[in-house]
Amino acid sequence: MSAPMAFAHMDTPSTAGFARVTTGTGATHAEGIIDRDGNVVIPPRTDMLVNNITGARALVQRGRAFLFIDLDSPGLDPALLDTEAGYSYAEPFASGRALVHLEDAIFYIDTAGQRLFGTTYTHAESFHHDRALVFLGERKHIIDPEGRIVAELPYDQVNPYSPWCWQVTNVKGDVYLSGFVDLNGKETVPLIYDDVLYFDPEEDRTRAGIKDKFGYLDAYGNAVIPVQYDYAEIFHKGRARVAINGRDFFIDRNGKEVPE
């Protein structure tokens, strides 16, 4: 490890004390990694992005290659970044598993880099709360960290909504009807919405509609402001503009009218 040096920016250190640092701007922008004492573990490079540091493990992107690096490994040689082939895509570890792509194959690895479950998926997401959404062909499943199927999801579409549930949709002609299932695949909200926008975790609300009337849902897909408005905008800084019976005004996250 080289001696401490000055950086333009340093991220908040991980629980193991490692942090992403940057130097330069524009074409000279470079990213590297230091330890808790400010010693350089991986020197800043203009051809590398530090996507994530969890504990003592970093996920870096060099060109089109994604690599996991154990930062506390004895004798770590940064030159390995130029020799390791890496994955064509990877996401950080969660629940002791990482989602990776290797060319056209999609699968999970453990912390030792071993391929898991003996399965290649047509689509997969990172684990959260010990659950992950995977597709086997057109069949959609929720699995646990051991690769066991927790639930099969018999819907036309399944999409992430929040850390607590998935949005599920069935298509009937030109009509898309959506509801929600929990982390174990149990349907918690029936498929009644024909318009559901992206959930904003900062606002803790999303707009949802039924036949040109609108209301708002929480992180679980529950209706916290009834579907009643003729017009409704997304929440911004705790309020949203709505209209009903020819009158428009602002409401807060509980549906209470607030001043403009």
CSV table of C-alpha atoms in Angstrom, one decimal, residues 62-213:
chain,number,residue,atom,x,y,z
A,62,ARG,CA,-13.0,-1.6,-15.7
A,63,GLY,CA,-14.3,-0.9,-19.2
A,64,ARG,CA,-16.9,-3.5,-19.8
A,65,ALA,CA,-15.6,-5.9,-17.1
A,66,PHE,CA,-17.0,-6.1,-13.6
A,67,LEU,CA,-14.8,-7.4,-10.8
A,68,PHE,CA,-15.1,-8.2,-7.1
A,69,ILE,CA,-12.0,-7.4,-5.1
A,70,ASP,CA,-11.3,-8.5,-1.5
A,71,LEU,CA,-9.6,-5.3,-0.2
A,72,ASP,CA,-8.2,-6.9,2.9
A,73,SER,CA,-6.6,-9.8,1.0
A,74,PRO,CA,-2.9,-10.1,2.0
A,75,GLY,CA,-0.6,-9.0,-0.9
A,76,LEU,CA,-3.4,-7.5,-2.9
A,77,ASP,CA,-1.9,-6.5,-6.3
A,78,PRO,CA,-3.8,-3.7,-8.1
A,79,ALA,CA,-2.2,-4.9,-11.3
A,80,LEU,CA,-4.8,-7.8,-11.2
A,81,LEU,CA,-7.3,-5.3,-12.5
A,82,ASP,CA,-5.6,-5.5,-15.9
A,83,THR,CA,-5.5,-9.3,-16.0
A,84,GLU,CA,-8.8,-10.5,-14.5
A,85,ALA,CA,-11.5,-11.1,-17.2
A,86,GLY,CA,-14.3,-10.3,-14.8
A,87,TYR,CA,-18.1,-10.5,-15.5
A,88,SER,CA,-20.0,-8.7,-18.3
A,89,TYR,CA,-22.3,-7.3,-15.5
A,90,ALA,CA,-22.5,-7.7,-11.7
A,91,GLU,CA,-24.4,-6.2,-8.8
A,92,PRO,CA,-23.2,-6.0,-5.1
A,93,PHE,CA,-23.5,-8.9,-2.7
A,94,ALA,CA,-26.7,-9.1,-0.7
A,95,SER,CA,-27.7,-12.0,1.5
A,96,GLY,CA,-24.3,-13.5,0.7
A,97,ARG,CA,-25.1,-13.8,-3.0
A,98,ALA,CA,-24.2,-11.6,-6.0
A,99,LEU,CA,-26.1,-11.5,-9.3
A,100,VAL,CA,-23.7,-11.7,-12.2
A,101,HIS,CA,-23.9,-12.0,-16.0
A,102,LEU,CA,-21.2,-13.8,-18.0
A,103,GLU,CA,-21.9,-13.1,-21.6
A,104,ASP,CA,-25.5,-14.4,-22.1
A,105,ALA,CA,-25.6,-16.4,-18.8
A,106,ILE,CA,-27.3,-14.9,-15.7
A,107,PHE,CA,-26.6,-16.6,-12.4
A,108,TYR,CA,-25.6,-16.0,-8.7
A,109,ILE,CA,-22.2,-16.5,-7.0
A,110,ASP,CA,-21.2,-16.9,-3.4
A,111,THR,CA,-18.6,-14.8,-1.6
A,112,ALA,CA,-15.9,-17.3,-2.7
A,113,GLY,CA,-16.9,-16.7,-6.4
A,114,GLN,CA,-18.5,-20.1,-6.8
A,115,ARG,CA,-21.5,-20.4,-9.1
A,116,LEU,CA,-24.7,-21.3,-7.2
A,117,PHE,CA,-27.9,-23.3,-7.7
A,118,GLY,CA,-26.8,-25.0,-11.0
A,119,THR,CA,-29.3,-22.7,-12.9
A,120,THR,CA,-29.0,-20.1,-15.5
A,121,TYR,CA,-31.9,-17.6,-15.5
A,122,THR,CA,-33.5,-15.6,-18.3
A,123,HIS,CA,-33.9,-12.7,-15.8
A,124,ALA,CA,-32.9,-12.3,-12.2
A,125,GLU,CA,-32.6,-9.5,-9.6
A,126,SER,CA,-30.4,-9.0,-6.6
A,127,PHE,CA,-31.5,-10.4,-3.2
A,128,HIS,CA,-33.2,-8.2,-0.7
A,129,HIS,CA,-34.6,-9.4,2.6
A,130,ASP,CA,-33.4,-12.9,1.6
A,131,ARG,CA,-35.7,-13.0,-1.4
A,132,ALA,CA,-35.0,-12.5,-5.2
A,133,LEU,CA,-37.2,-12.5,-8.3
A,134,VAL,CA,-36.0,-14.8,-11.1
A,135,PHE,CA,-37.4,-15.9,-14.5
A,136,LEU,CA,-36.9,-19.4,-15.8
A,137,GLY,CA,-38.0,-19.0,-19.4
A,138,GLU,CA,-41.4,-17.3,-19.0
A,139,ARG,CA,-42.0,-18.8,-15.6
A,140,LYS,CA,-41.5,-16.3,-12.7
A,141,HIS,CA,-40.4,-17.3,-9.2
A,142,ILE,CA,-39.3,-15.9,-5.9
A,143,ILE,CA,-36.3,-17.8,-4.5
A,144,ASP,CA,-34.5,-17.8,-1.2
A,145,PRO,CA,-30.6,-17.5,-0.7
A,146,GLU,CA,-30.3,-21.3,-1.1
A,147,GLY,CA,-32.0,-21.2,-4.5
A,148,ARG,CA,-35.2,-22.8,-3.3
A,149,ILE,CA,-38.4,-21.6,-4.9
A,150,VAL,CA,-40.5,-19.8,-2.3
A,151,ALA,CA,-43.4,-19.0,-4.7
A,152,GLU,CA,-44.3,-19.2,-8.4
A,153,LEU,CA,-45.9,-16.0,-9.7
A,154,PRO,CA,-48.6,-16.8,-12.3
A,155,TYR,CA,-48.8,-13.3,-13.7
A,156,ASP,CA,-48.1,-11.9,-17.2
A,157,GLN,CA,-45.7,-9.3,-15.7
A,158,VAL,CA,-43.8,-9.0,-12.4
A,159,ASN,CA,-41.8,-5.9,-11.6
A,160,PRO,CA,-39.9,-4.6,-8.5
A,161,TYR,CA,-41.9,-1.9,-6.7
A,162,SER,CA,-40.3,-1.4,-3.3
A,163,PRO,CA,-38.1,-3.4,-0.9
A,164,TRP,CA,-41.3,-5.0,0.5
A,165,CYS,CA,-43.3,-6.1,-2.5
A,166,TRP,CA,-43.5,-6.7,-6.2
A,167,GLN,CA,-46.0,-5.2,-8.6
A,168,VAL,CA,-47.8,-7.9,-10.6
A,169,THR,CA,-49.8,-7.4,-13.7
A,170,ASN,CA,-52.2,-9.3,-16.0
A,171,VAL,CA,-52.9,-8.2,-19.5
A,172,LYS,CA,-56.4,-8.4,-20.9
A,173,GLY,CA,-56.4,-7.0,-24.4
A,174,ASP,CA,-55.3,-3.4,-24.1
A,175,VAL,CA,-55.9,-3.3,-20.4
A,176,TYR,CA,-53.1,-3.8,-17.9
A,177,LEU,CA,-54.4,-4.5,-14.4
A,178,SER,CA,-51.9,-4.4,-11.5
A,179,GLY,CA,-51.7,-5.4,-7.9
A,180,PHE,CA,-49.0,-6.4,-5.4
A,181,VAL,CA,-47.5,-9.5,-3.8
A,182,ASP,CA,-45.3,-9.7,-0.7
A,183,LEU,CA,-41.8,-11.1,-0.4
A,184,ASN,CA,-43.3,-14.6,-0.2
A,185,GLY,CA,-45.5,-14.2,-3.2
A,186,LYS,CA,-48.7,-13.8,-1.3
A,187,GLU,CA,-51.1,-11.4,-3.1
A,188,THR,CA,-51.7,-8.5,-0.7
A,189,VAL,CA,-53.4,-6.1,-3.1
A,190,PRO,CA,-55.8,-7.4,-5.8
A,191,LEU,CA,-55.2,-6.5,-9.5
A,192,ILE,CA,-57.4,-3.5,-9.7
A,193,TYR,CA,-55.1,-0.6,-10.9
A,194,ASP,CA,-54.8,0.2,-14.5
A,195,ASP,CA,-52.2,2.9,-13.9
A,196,VAL,CA,-49.3,2.6,-11.4
A,197,LEU,CA,-46.3,5.0,-11.5
A,198,TYR,CA,-42.8,4.4,-10.2
A,199,PHE,CA,-42.6,4.3,-6.3
A,200,ASP,CA,-40.5,7.1,-4.9
A,201,PRO,CA,-39.0,5.9,-1.6
A,202,GLU,CA,-38.1,9.5,-0.5
A,203,GLU,CA,-41.8,10.6,-0.8
A,204,ASP,CA,-43.1,7.1,0.3
A,205,ARG,CA,-45.9,7.5,-2.2
A,206,THR,CA,-46.8,6.6,-5.8
A,207,ARG,CA,-49.8,7.6,-7.9
A,208,ALA,CA,-52.2,4.9,-8.9
A,209,GLY,CA,-55.3,5.0,-11.1
A,210,ILE,CA,-58.5,3.1,-11.8
A,211,LYS,CA,-60.5,4.2,-14.8
A,212,ASP,CA,-59.2,7.8,-15.0
A,213,LYS,CA,-59.5,8.4,-11.2
